[in-house]
Coordinates of C-alpha atoms in Angstrom, one line a residue:
X1 CA 11.3 21.0 -5.9
X2 CA 13.2 17.8 -6.0
X3 CA 14.5 16.2 -9.2
X4 CA 13.4 12.7 -10.1
X5 CA 15.7 10.7 -12.2
X6 CA 15.0 7.0 -11.9
X7 CA 13.9 4.9 -14.8
X8 CA 10.4 3.4 -15.2
X9 CA 10.7 -0.1 -16.6
X10 CA 7.8 -1.2 -18.6
X11 CA 8.1 -4.9 -18.3
X12 CA 10.0 -7.3 -16.1
X13 CA 13.1 -6.3 -17.9
X14 CA 14.8 -2.9 -17.4
X15 CA 13.2 -0.2 -19.6
X16 CA 15.9 2.4 -20.0
X17 CA 14.2 4.6 -22.6
X18 CA 12.0 6.2 -20.0
X19 CA 13.7 8.4 -17.5
X20 CA 11.7 10.1 -14.8
X21 CA 13.9 13.1 -14.6
X22 CA 12.5 16.4 -13.3
X23 CA 9.3 14.6 -12.4
X24 CA 7.0 17.2 -11.0
X25 CA 5.1 14.4 -9.5
X26 CA 7.8 12.0 -8.6
X27 CA 6.8 8.7 -7.3
X28 CA 5.7 9.1 -3.8
X29 CA 3.7 6.6 -2.0
X30 CA 0.3 7.7 -1.7
X31 CA -0.6 5.3 0.8
X32 CA -3.5 4.8 3.0
X33 CA -5.6 7.0 5.1
X34 CA -7.5 6.8 8.2
X35 CA -11.1 6.7 9.0
X36 CA -13.1 9.1 6.9
X37 CA -16.7 9.7 7.9
X38 CA -19.2 8.6 5.4
X39 CA -21.2 11.3 3.6
X40 CA -24.4 12.1 5.4
X41 CA -27.7 11.7 3.7
X42 CA -29.7 8.7 2.4
X43 CA -27.7 5.5 2.1
X44 CA -28.5 5.3 -1.6
X45 CA -27.6 8.9 -2.4
X46 CA -24.7 9.1 -4.9
X47 CA -21.9 11.4 -3.9
X48 CA -20.8 14.0 -6.4
X49 CA -17.1 14.1 -5.7
X50 CA -14.3 11.5 -5.7
X51 CA -13.4 11.9 -2.0
X52 CA -17.0 11.8 -0.8
X53 CA -17.8 8.8 -2.9
X54 CA -14.7 6.9 -1.7
X55 CA -15.6 7.8 2.0
X56 CA -18.9 6.0 1.6
X57 CA -17.0 2.7 1.6
X58 CA -14.5 3.8 4.3
X59 CA -11.7 4.6 1.8
X60 CA -10.1 7.8 0.5
X61 CA -9.4 9.2 -2.9
X62 CA -6.3 11.5 -3.0
X63 CA -3.9 13.4 -5.2
X64 CA -0.3 14.6 -5.2
X65 CA 0.1 18.4 -4.6
X66 CA 3.0 20.7 -5.5
X67 CA 3.6 23.7 -3.3
X68 CA 4.5 25.7 -6.4
X69 CA 0.9 25.4 -7.6
X70 CA -0.9 26.4 -4.4
X71 CA -1.4 29.9 -5.9
X72 CA -3.3 28.5 -8.9
X73 CA -6.9 28.9 -8.1
X74 CA -8.2 26.4 -10.6
X75 CA -5.7 23.8 -9.3
X76 CA -6.6 24.3 -5.6
X77 CA -10.4 24.5 -6.3
X78 CA -10.4 21.1 -8.0
X79 CA -8.0 19.6 -5.4
X80 CA -10.1 20.9 -2.5
X81 CA -13.4 19.8 -3.9
X82 CA -12.5 16.3 -5.1
X83 CA -9.8 14.8 -2.9
X84 CA -9.6 13.9 0.8
X85 CA -5.9 12.7 1.0
X86 CA -2.9 14.7 0.0
X87 CA 0.7 13.7 -0.7
X88 CA 3.5 16.2 -1.3
X89 CA 5.0 15.5 -4.7
X90 CA 8.6 16.4 -3.7
X91 CA 8.5 18.7 -0.7
X92 CA 8.9 16.0 2.0
X93 CA 11.7 14.1 0.2
X94 CA 15.2 13.9 1.5
X95 CA 16.8 16.7 -0.5
X96 CA 13.9 19.1 0.3
X97 CA 13.8 18.4 4.1
X98 CA 17.5 18.0 4.9
X99 CA 19.5 20.0 2.3
X100 CA 22.5 20.1 4.7
X101 CA 23.3 17.4 7.2
X102 CA 21.5 18.0 10.5
X103 CA 19.8 21.2 9.1
X104 CA 16.2 20.5 8.3
X105 CA 13.9 22.7 6.2
X106 CA 10.2 22.0 6.3
X107 CA 9.0 25.3 4.7
X108 CA 7.4 23.8 1.6
X109 CA 6.4 20.5 3.3
X110 CA 4.6 22.5 5.9
X111 CA 2.9 24.7 3.2
X112 CA 1.3 21.5 1.8
X113 CA 0.5 20.0 5.1
X114 CA -1.1 23.2 6.4
X115 CA -3.2 23.7 3.2
X116 CA -4.4 20.1 3.5
X117 CA -5.4 20.2 7.2
X118 CA -7.0 23.6 6.9
X119 CA -9.2 22.2 4.2
X120 CA -10.1 19.1 6.2
X121 CA -7.8 16.6 4.5
X122 CA -5.3 14.1 5.7
X123 CA -1.7 13.9 4.6
X124 CA 0.5 11.0 3.6
X125 CA 4.2 11.4 4.2
X126 CA 6.6 10.7 1.2
X127 CA 9.4 9.6 1.5
X128 CA 12.0 8.9 4.2
X129 CA 14.6 6.5 2.7
X130 CA 15.3 6.3 -1.0
X131 CA 18.2 6.0 -3.4
X132 CA 17.0 9.0 -5.4
X133 CA 16.7 12.7 -4.5
X134 CA 19.4 12.5 -1.9
X135 CA 21.2 15.8 -1.3
X136 CA 24.8 15.9 -2.3
X137 CA 26.1 15.5 1.2
X138 CA 24.3 12.2 1.6
X139 CA 25.4 11.0 -1.8
X140 CA 29.0 11.4 -0.7
X141 CA 28.6 9.1 2.3
X142 CA 28.8 5.3 2.5
X143 CA 28.9 2.5 5.0
X144 CA 28.2 3.2 8.6
X145 CA 28.2 7.0 8.1
X146 CA 25.4 6.7 5.5
X147 CA 23.5 4.3 7.7
X148 CA 23.6 6.7 10.6
X149 CA 22.6 9.6 8.3
X150 CA 19.5 7.6 7.2
X151 CA 18.6 6.9 10.8
X152 CA 19.0 10.6 11.7
X153 CA 17.0 11.8 8.8
X154 CA 14.1 9.5 9.6
X155 CA 14.1 10.7 13.2
X156 CA 14.4 14.3 12.3
X157 CA 11.5 14.3 9.8
X158 CA 9.2 12.1 11.7
X159 CA 9.7 14.0 14.9
X160 CA 8.7 17.2 13.1
X161 CA 5.4 15.7 11.9
X162 CA 4.9 13.3 14.9
X163 CA 1.2 12.5 15.3
X164 CA 0.2 14.4 12.2
X165 CA 0.9 12.0 9.3
X166 CA -1.4 9.0 8.9
X167 CA 1.0 6.9 6.7
X168 CA 4.6 7.3 5.9
X169 CA 6.4 5.9 2.9
X170 CA 9.4 4.7 4.9
X171 CA 11.3 3.1 2.1
X172 CA 10.8 3.8 -1.6
X173 CA 11.7 1.7 -4.7
X174 CA 14.3 -0.6 -3.2
X175 CA 13.9 -3.6 -5.5
X176 CA 15.5 -4.3 -8.9
X177 CA 13.3 -4.0 -12.0
X178 CA 14.0 -7.4 -13.5
X179 CA 15.2 -10.2 -11.2
X180 CA 13.1 -9.7 -8.0
X181 CA 16.1 -8.9 -5.8
X182 CA 17.3 -5.8 -4.1
X183 CA 18.3 -2.8 -6.2
X184 CA 22.0 -1.9 -6.0
X185 CA 22.2 1.5 -4.3
X186 CA 24.3 3.3 -1.8
X187 CA 21.7 2.4 0.9
X188 CA 21.7 -1.3 -0.1
X189 CA 25.5 -1.3 0.2
X190 CA 25.3 -0.4 3.8
X191 CA 24.0 -3.9 4.5
X192 CA 21.0 -6.0 3.5
X193 CA 19.2 -5.1 6.8
X194 CA 18.9 -1.4 5.9
X195 CA 15.2 -1.6 5.1
X196 CA 14.4 -3.4 8.4
X197 CA 16.5 -0.7 10.2
X198 CA 14.5 2.0 8.5
X199 CA 11.2 0.6 9.6
X200 CA 12.2 -0.1 13.1
X201 CA 13.6 3.5 13.4
X202 CA 10.4 4.9 12.0
X203 CA 8.2 2.9 14.5
X204 CA 10.2 4.3 17.4
X205 CA 10.1 7.8 16.0
X206 CA 6.3 7.9 15.7
X207 CA 4.4 4.8 17.0
X208 CA 1.1 6.2 15.8
X209 CA 2.0 6.4 12.1
X210 CA 1.4 3.5 9.8
X211 CA 4.6 2.5 8.0
X212 CA 4.7 1.6 4.3
X213 CA 6.9 0.2 1.6
X214 CA 6.2 1.8 -1.8
X215 CA 7.3 0.7 -5.3
X216 CA 6.5 0.7 -9.0
X217 CA 6.1 -2.3 -11.3
X218 CA 4.8 -4.5 -8.5
X219 CA 1.3 -4.4 -9.9
X220 CA 1.5 -7.7 -12.0
X221 CA 1.3 -10.7 -9.7
X222 CA 3.4 -12.8 -12.1
X223 CA 6.4 -10.5 -12.2
X224 CA 9.6 -11.3 -10.3
X225 CA 9.7 -7.8 -8.7
X226 CA 6.2 -8.2 -7.3
X227 CA 7.2 -11.6 -5.8
X228 CA 10.4 -10.1 -4.4
X229 CA 8.5 -7.4 -2.5
X230 CA 5.9 -9.9 -1.4
X231 CA 8.5 -12.2 0.1
X232 CA 10.1 -9.3 1.9
X233 CA 6.8 -8.2 3.4
X234 CA 6.0 -11.8 4.4
X235 CA 9.4 -12.2 6.1
X236 CA 8.9 -8.9 7.9
X237 CA 5.5 -9.9 9.2
X238 CA 6.8 -13.3 10.3
X239 CA 9.7 -11.7 12.3
X240 CA 7.7 -8.8 13.8
X241 CA 9.4 -6.1 11.7
X242 CA 6.9 -3.1 11.9
X243 CA 5.4 -2.8 8.4
X244 CA 1.8 -1.7 8.1
X245 CA 1.2 -1.2 4.4
X246 CA 2.3 -1.6 0.8
X247 CA 1.9 1.1 -1.8
X248 CA 1.4 0.1 -5.5
X249 CA 2.4 3.1 -7.6
X250 CA 0.5 1.8 -10.6
X251 CA 1.9 3.9 -13.4
X252 CA 0.2 2.1 -16.3
X253 CA 1.5 2.5 -19.9
X254 CA 2.0 0.4 -23.0
X255 CA 5.2 -1.1 -21.5
X256 CA 3.7 -1.7 -18.0
X257 CA 0.1 -2.3 -18.7
X258 CA -2.8 -3.0 -16.4
X259 CA -3.3 -6.7 -16.0
X260 CA -6.4 -8.6 -14.9
X261 CA -4.3 -10.2 -12.1
X262 CA -4.0 -6.8 -10.4
X263 CA -6.7 -7.7 -8.0
X264 CA -4.8 -10.9 -7.1
X265 CA -1.8 -8.7 -6.3
X266 CA -3.8 -6.4 -4.0
X267 CA -5.5 -9.2 -2.1
X268 CA -2.3 -11.3 -1.8
X269 CA -0.4 -8.4 -0.1
X270 CA -3.5 -7.7 2.1
X271 CA -3.6 -11.4 3.1
X272 CA -0.2 -10.9 4.8
X273 CA -1.9 -8.5 7.2
X274 CA -1.0 -5.2 5.7
X275 CA -3.0 -2.4 4.2
X276 CA -2.6 -1.8 0.5
X277 CA -2.9 1.6 -1.2
X278 CA -2.7 2.6 -4.9
X279 CA -0.4 5.5 -4.4
X280 CA 0.6 7.2 -7.7
X281 CA -2.0 6.2 -10.2
X282 CA -1.9 7.5 -13.7
X283 CA -2.9 5.7 -16.9
X284 CA -1.4 6.9 -20.2
X285 CA -4.2 7.6 -22.6
X286 CA -6.6 7.9 -19.8
X287 CA -8.8 4.9 -20.6
X288 CA -12.1 5.2 -18.7
X289 CA -12.4 1.4 -18.6
X290 CA -9.0 0.8 -17.1
X291 CA -9.6 3.5 -14.5
X292 CA -12.8 1.8 -13.6
X293 CA -11.1 -1.6 -13.4
X294 CA -8.4 -0.3 -11.1
X295 CA -11.0 1.3 -8.9
X296 CA -13.1 -1.8 -8.7
X297 CA -10.1 -4.0 -7.9
X298 CA -9.4 -1.8 -4.9
X299 CA -13.0 -1.8 -3.8
X300 CA -13.1 -5.6 -4.0
X301 CA -10.4 -5.9 -1.2
X302 CA -11.4 -4.6 2.2
X303 CA -7.8 -3.7 3.1
X304 CA -7.3 -1.7 0.0
X305 CA -7.7 1.6 1.8
X306 CA -7.5 4.2 -0.9
X307 CA -6.4 5.5 -4.3
X308 CA -4.2 8.5 -5.1
X309 CA -3.8 9.9 -8.6
X310 CA -0.4 11.4 -9.3
X311 CA -1.5 15.0 -10.1
X312 CA -4.7 17.0 -10.5
X313 CA -4.9 17.9 -14.2
X314 CA -3.1 16.5 -17.2
X315 CA -0.9 19.6 -17.3
X316 CA 0.3 18.8 -13.8
X317 CA 1.4 15.3 -14.6
X318 CA 5.1 14.3 -14.6
X319 CA 4.3 12.5 -17.9
X320 CA 3.3 15.6 -19.8
X321 CA -0.2 16.7 -20.7
X322 CA -0.1 15.1 -24.2
X323 CA -0.2 11.7 -22.6
X324 CA -3.6 12.4 -21.1
X325 CA -3.0 10.3 -17.9
X326 CA -5.2 11.9 -15.3
X327 CA -8.9 12.5 -14.5
X328 CA -9.0 16.2 -15.4
X329 CA -7.8 17.7 -18.7
X330 CA -5.4 20.7 -18.7
X331 CA -8.3 23.1 -18.6
X332 CA -9.7 21.5 -15.5
X333 CA -12.6 19.7 -17.1
X334 CA -13.7 16.3 -16.0
X335 CA -12.8 13.5 -18.4
X336 CA -14.7 10.3 -19.2
X337 CA -12.2 8.5 -16.8
X338 CA -13.4 10.7 -14.0
X339 CA -17.0 9.7 -14.5
X340 CA -16.1 6.0 -14.7
X341 CA -14.2 6.3 -11.4
X342 CA -17.0 8.2 -9.6
X343 CA -19.6 5.7 -10.8
X344 CA -17.5 2.8 -9.5
X345 CA -17.0 4.4 -6.1
X346 CA -20.7 5.2 -5.8
X347 CA -21.6 1.6 -6.6
X348 CA -19.5 0.2 -3.7
X349 CA -21.4 -1.0 -0.6
X350 CA -21.4 1.7 2.0
X351 CA -20.1 1.4 5.6
X352 CA -21.4 3.0 8.7
X353 CA -20.1 6.5 9.4
X354 CA -17.0 6.8 11.6
X355 CA -17.8 7.9 15.2
X356 CA -15.9 11.1 14.6
X357 CA -14.1 12.8 11.7
X358 CA -11.2 13.7 14.0
X359 CA -9.8 10.3 14.5
X360 CA -6.1 9.5 15.3
X361 CA -4.0 9.2 12.1
X362 CA -2.9 5.7 13.3
X363 CA -6.4 4.3 12.7
X364 CA -7.3 2.7 9.5
X365 CA -10.6 3.1 7.6
X366 CA -13.6 1.4 9.2
X367 CA -14.8 -1.7 7.4
X368 CA -18.3 -3.0 7.4
X369 CA -18.7 -6.5 8.9
X370 CA -20.7 -7.3 5.8
X371 CA -17.9 -6.7 3.4
X372 CA -16.8 -10.0 1.9
X373 CA -13.3 -11.1 1.1
X374 CA -12.0 -10.0 -2.3
X375 CA -12.8 -12.5 -5.1
X376 CA -10.8 -12.9 -8.3
X377 CA -12.9 -13.3 -11.5
X378 CA -12.5 -17.1 -11.3
X379 CA -13.6 -17.4 -7.7
X380 CA -17.1 -18.8 -7.1
X381 CA -19.3 -16.4 -5.1
X382 CA -20.7 -19.4 -3.3
X383 CA -17.5 -20.1 -1.5
X384 CA -17.9 -19.4 2.2
X385 CA -15.8 -19.7 5.3
X386 CA -15.5 -23.1 6.8
X387 CA -17.4 -23.7 10.1
X388 CA -15.9 -25.2 13.2
X389 CA -17.3 -26.0 16.6
X390 CA -17.6 -23.3 19.2
X391 CA -14.6 -22.9 21.4
X392 CA -14.7 -24.2 24.9
X393 CA -13.8 -21.7 27.6
X394 CA -10.0 -21.3 27.4
X395 CA -9.9 -23.2 24.1
X396 CA -9.8 -21.9 20.6
X397 CA -11.7 -22.1 17.3
X398 CA -10.7 -21.7 13.7
X399 CA -12.3 -20.9 10.3
X400 CA -10.9 -21.0 6.8
X401 CA -11.8 -18.7 3.9
X402 CA -10.7 -18.5 0.3
X403 CA -9.0 -15.2 -0.5
X404 CA -8.3 -15.8 -4.2
X405 CA -8.5 -18.6 -6.7
X406 CA -7.2 -19.2 -10.2
X407 CA -7.1 -22.2 -12.6
X408 CA -5.1 -24.9 -10.7
X409 CA -4.5 -22.9 -7.5
X410 CA -5.9 -20.8 -4.7
X411 CA -5.0 -18.7 -1.7
X412 CA -6.7 -19.1 1.7
X413 CA -6.6 -17.6 5.2
X414 CA -7.2 -19.4 8.5
X415 CA -8.4 -17.3 11.5
X416 CA -7.6 -18.7 14.9
X417 CA -9.7 -17.2 17.7
X418 CA -9.3 -17.7 21.5
X419 CA -12.2 -18.4 23.7
X420 CA -13.0 -16.8 27.0
X421 CA -9.4 -17.3 28.3
X422 CA -6.0 -16.5 26.8
X423 CA -4.4 -19.1 24.6
X424 CA -0.7 -19.8 24.8
X425 CA 0.0 -22.0 21.8
X426 CA -2.5 -23.5 19.3
X427 CA -2.8 -26.2 16.7
X428 CA -5.3 -26.3 13.8
X429 CA -6.2 -29.4 11.7
X430 CA -8.2 -30.1 8.6
X431 CA -8.6 -32.7 5.9
X432 CA -8.5 -31.8 2.2
X433 CA -11.6 -33.1 0.4
X434 CA -10.2 -33.5 -3.1
X435 CA -6.4 -33.8 -3.4
X436 CA -5.5 -30.2 -2.6
X437 CA -2.0 -29.4 -1.3
X438 CA -0.2 -26.4 0.2
X439 CA 2.5 -24.8 -1.9
X440 CA 3.5 -22.0 0.5
X441 CA 2.5 -21.3 4.1
X442 CA 3.1 -18.3 6.4
X443 CA 2.5 -17.5 10.0
X444 CA 2.5 -21.2 11.0
X445 CA 4.5 -24.4 10.9
X446 CA 2.9 -27.3 9.0
X447 CA 2.9 -31.1 9.1
X448 CA 1.2 -33.0 6.3
X449 CA 0.2 -36.6 6.2
X450 CA -1.7 -37.5 3.0
X451 CA -4.7 -35.2 2.9
X452 CA -4.5 -34.4 6.6
X453 CA -2.9 -31.0 7.5
X454 CA -1.7 -29.9 10.9
X455 CA -0.5 -26.3 11.5
X456 CA 1.0 -25.1 14.7
X457 CA 1.6 -21.5 15.7
X458 CA 4.8 -19.8 14.7
X459 CA 7.2 -18.7 17.6
X460 CA 5.7 -15.1 17.5
X461 CA 1.9 -15.7 17.3
X462 CA 1.1 -18.5 19.8
X463 CA -0.2 -16.2 22.5
X464 CA -3.7 -14.9 21.9
X465 CA -5.6 -12.8 24.4
X466 CA -9.1 -13.9 25.4
X467 CA -11.5 -13.3 22.5
X468 CA -8.6 -12.2 20.3
X469 CA -7.5 -13.8 17.0
X470 CA -4.5 -14.3 14.7
X471 CA -4.3 -15.5 11.1
X472 CA -2.2 -17.8 9.0
X473 CA -2.2 -17.9 5.2
X474 CA -1.2 -20.2 2.4
X475 CA -1.3 -20.8 -1.3
X476 CA -2.5 -24.2 -2.5
X477 CA -2.6 -26.4 -5.5
X478 CA -5.9 -27.7 -6.9
X479 CA -9.4 -26.5 -6.7
X480 CA -10.2 -24.0 -3.9
X481 CA -11.8 -25.7 -0.9
X482 CA -12.8 -24.6 2.7
X483 CA -12.9 -27.7 4.8
X484 CA -13.9 -27.6 8.5
X485 CA -11.0 -26.6 10.7
X486 CA -10.5 -27.8 14.3
X487 CA -8.4 -25.9 16.9
X488 CA -6.8 -27.2 20.1
X489 CA -4.6 -25.4 22.6
X490 CA -2.6 -26.7 25.6

């Protein structure tokens, strides 16, 4: 079992009093899963377990598993009954899988993987590139030698599990806790492009796996660290760097508390075109209301694909049983928080069953066409996508929708759709009705004249196949509005 030894800051400033050493449930990314079949039976029948209840809305509910506890019958009974996504706590990390350079060891990682698939569950890989839990040989390297070692490690681990892992936490905890910049680490000192190199290496190693960035204290939308990660993901998407998902670890405590803007964080990342997963959830004190809030925030965003709690019982938590952070007590009994989560999951609108439970790991959970965009508490439910004229053959059409809104600002997404012929370059136009303005735009190039806005395609998203679509997004100042949008193409 690997040793965890990185601090868990409680606020935007470094919080040095809390050291996650010897974390049985280190911080993996419990990212997102792929298509789970909905539970059979009447559409209004409440499911009796977390995994089954989550599957009704096309999501998963997972847990972290330790190989050392697979002989504990109470532990495995609860895990097998309740969860449908599994993450290895430590057994797939760098020190566990490559204890000596070029000599890989998958014994315990395979124990967890085999237990999961034999019980009909999917597995999330954690983690490939991280400044912690590096074996001694890797810690002694630097510069180009370390960079090559990182590349070799990614290739070695992903080739072993190729086609078997739905989501990989490619890079873990690479941002500083206070200023929103990169964390100083031996990997960072190999060059600022190391994260991009890791993702490109991972894509080549297993094109079917979804690739994720995972971090803690990126739950609060107002924090500098959250914005730093957001800007990196936006940059990666704009340049075609292969990133498919973001994992919010969501270790909530008195220093890093749940905030009502959590839903804004989830939907803002999702608006960039990535899946979002709550990967290592625990809540010190085990508040049933906070657990319900977190669950409902995920359910409100179609691209929030699932939730993983970091451990089965309180006694299995890296925080210690006395902090009561999980859904089952140390005796294996369901807590009030369990009931609140189950009720929230069962209240979510169901989606149609997946065609087959044996889908490729690279697929994402199916989403119902009737699922609406996530709304923040301040967003009016009456807001609807803007309407535009039907596209002429070979032309394009566009619609705008509000993703989030808050006092004095909002976030929107514009979808550009090709007609019956491919589009090679597009331009969208709209006129603000009440003094709105764009504060930040991505996936396009804007020109503004008074209240009139023109956005042209970016260099990488101008070509759209017949009937296909692409999106651009922006944050704006003023009251949320969805004016009619026109689209033209050469």
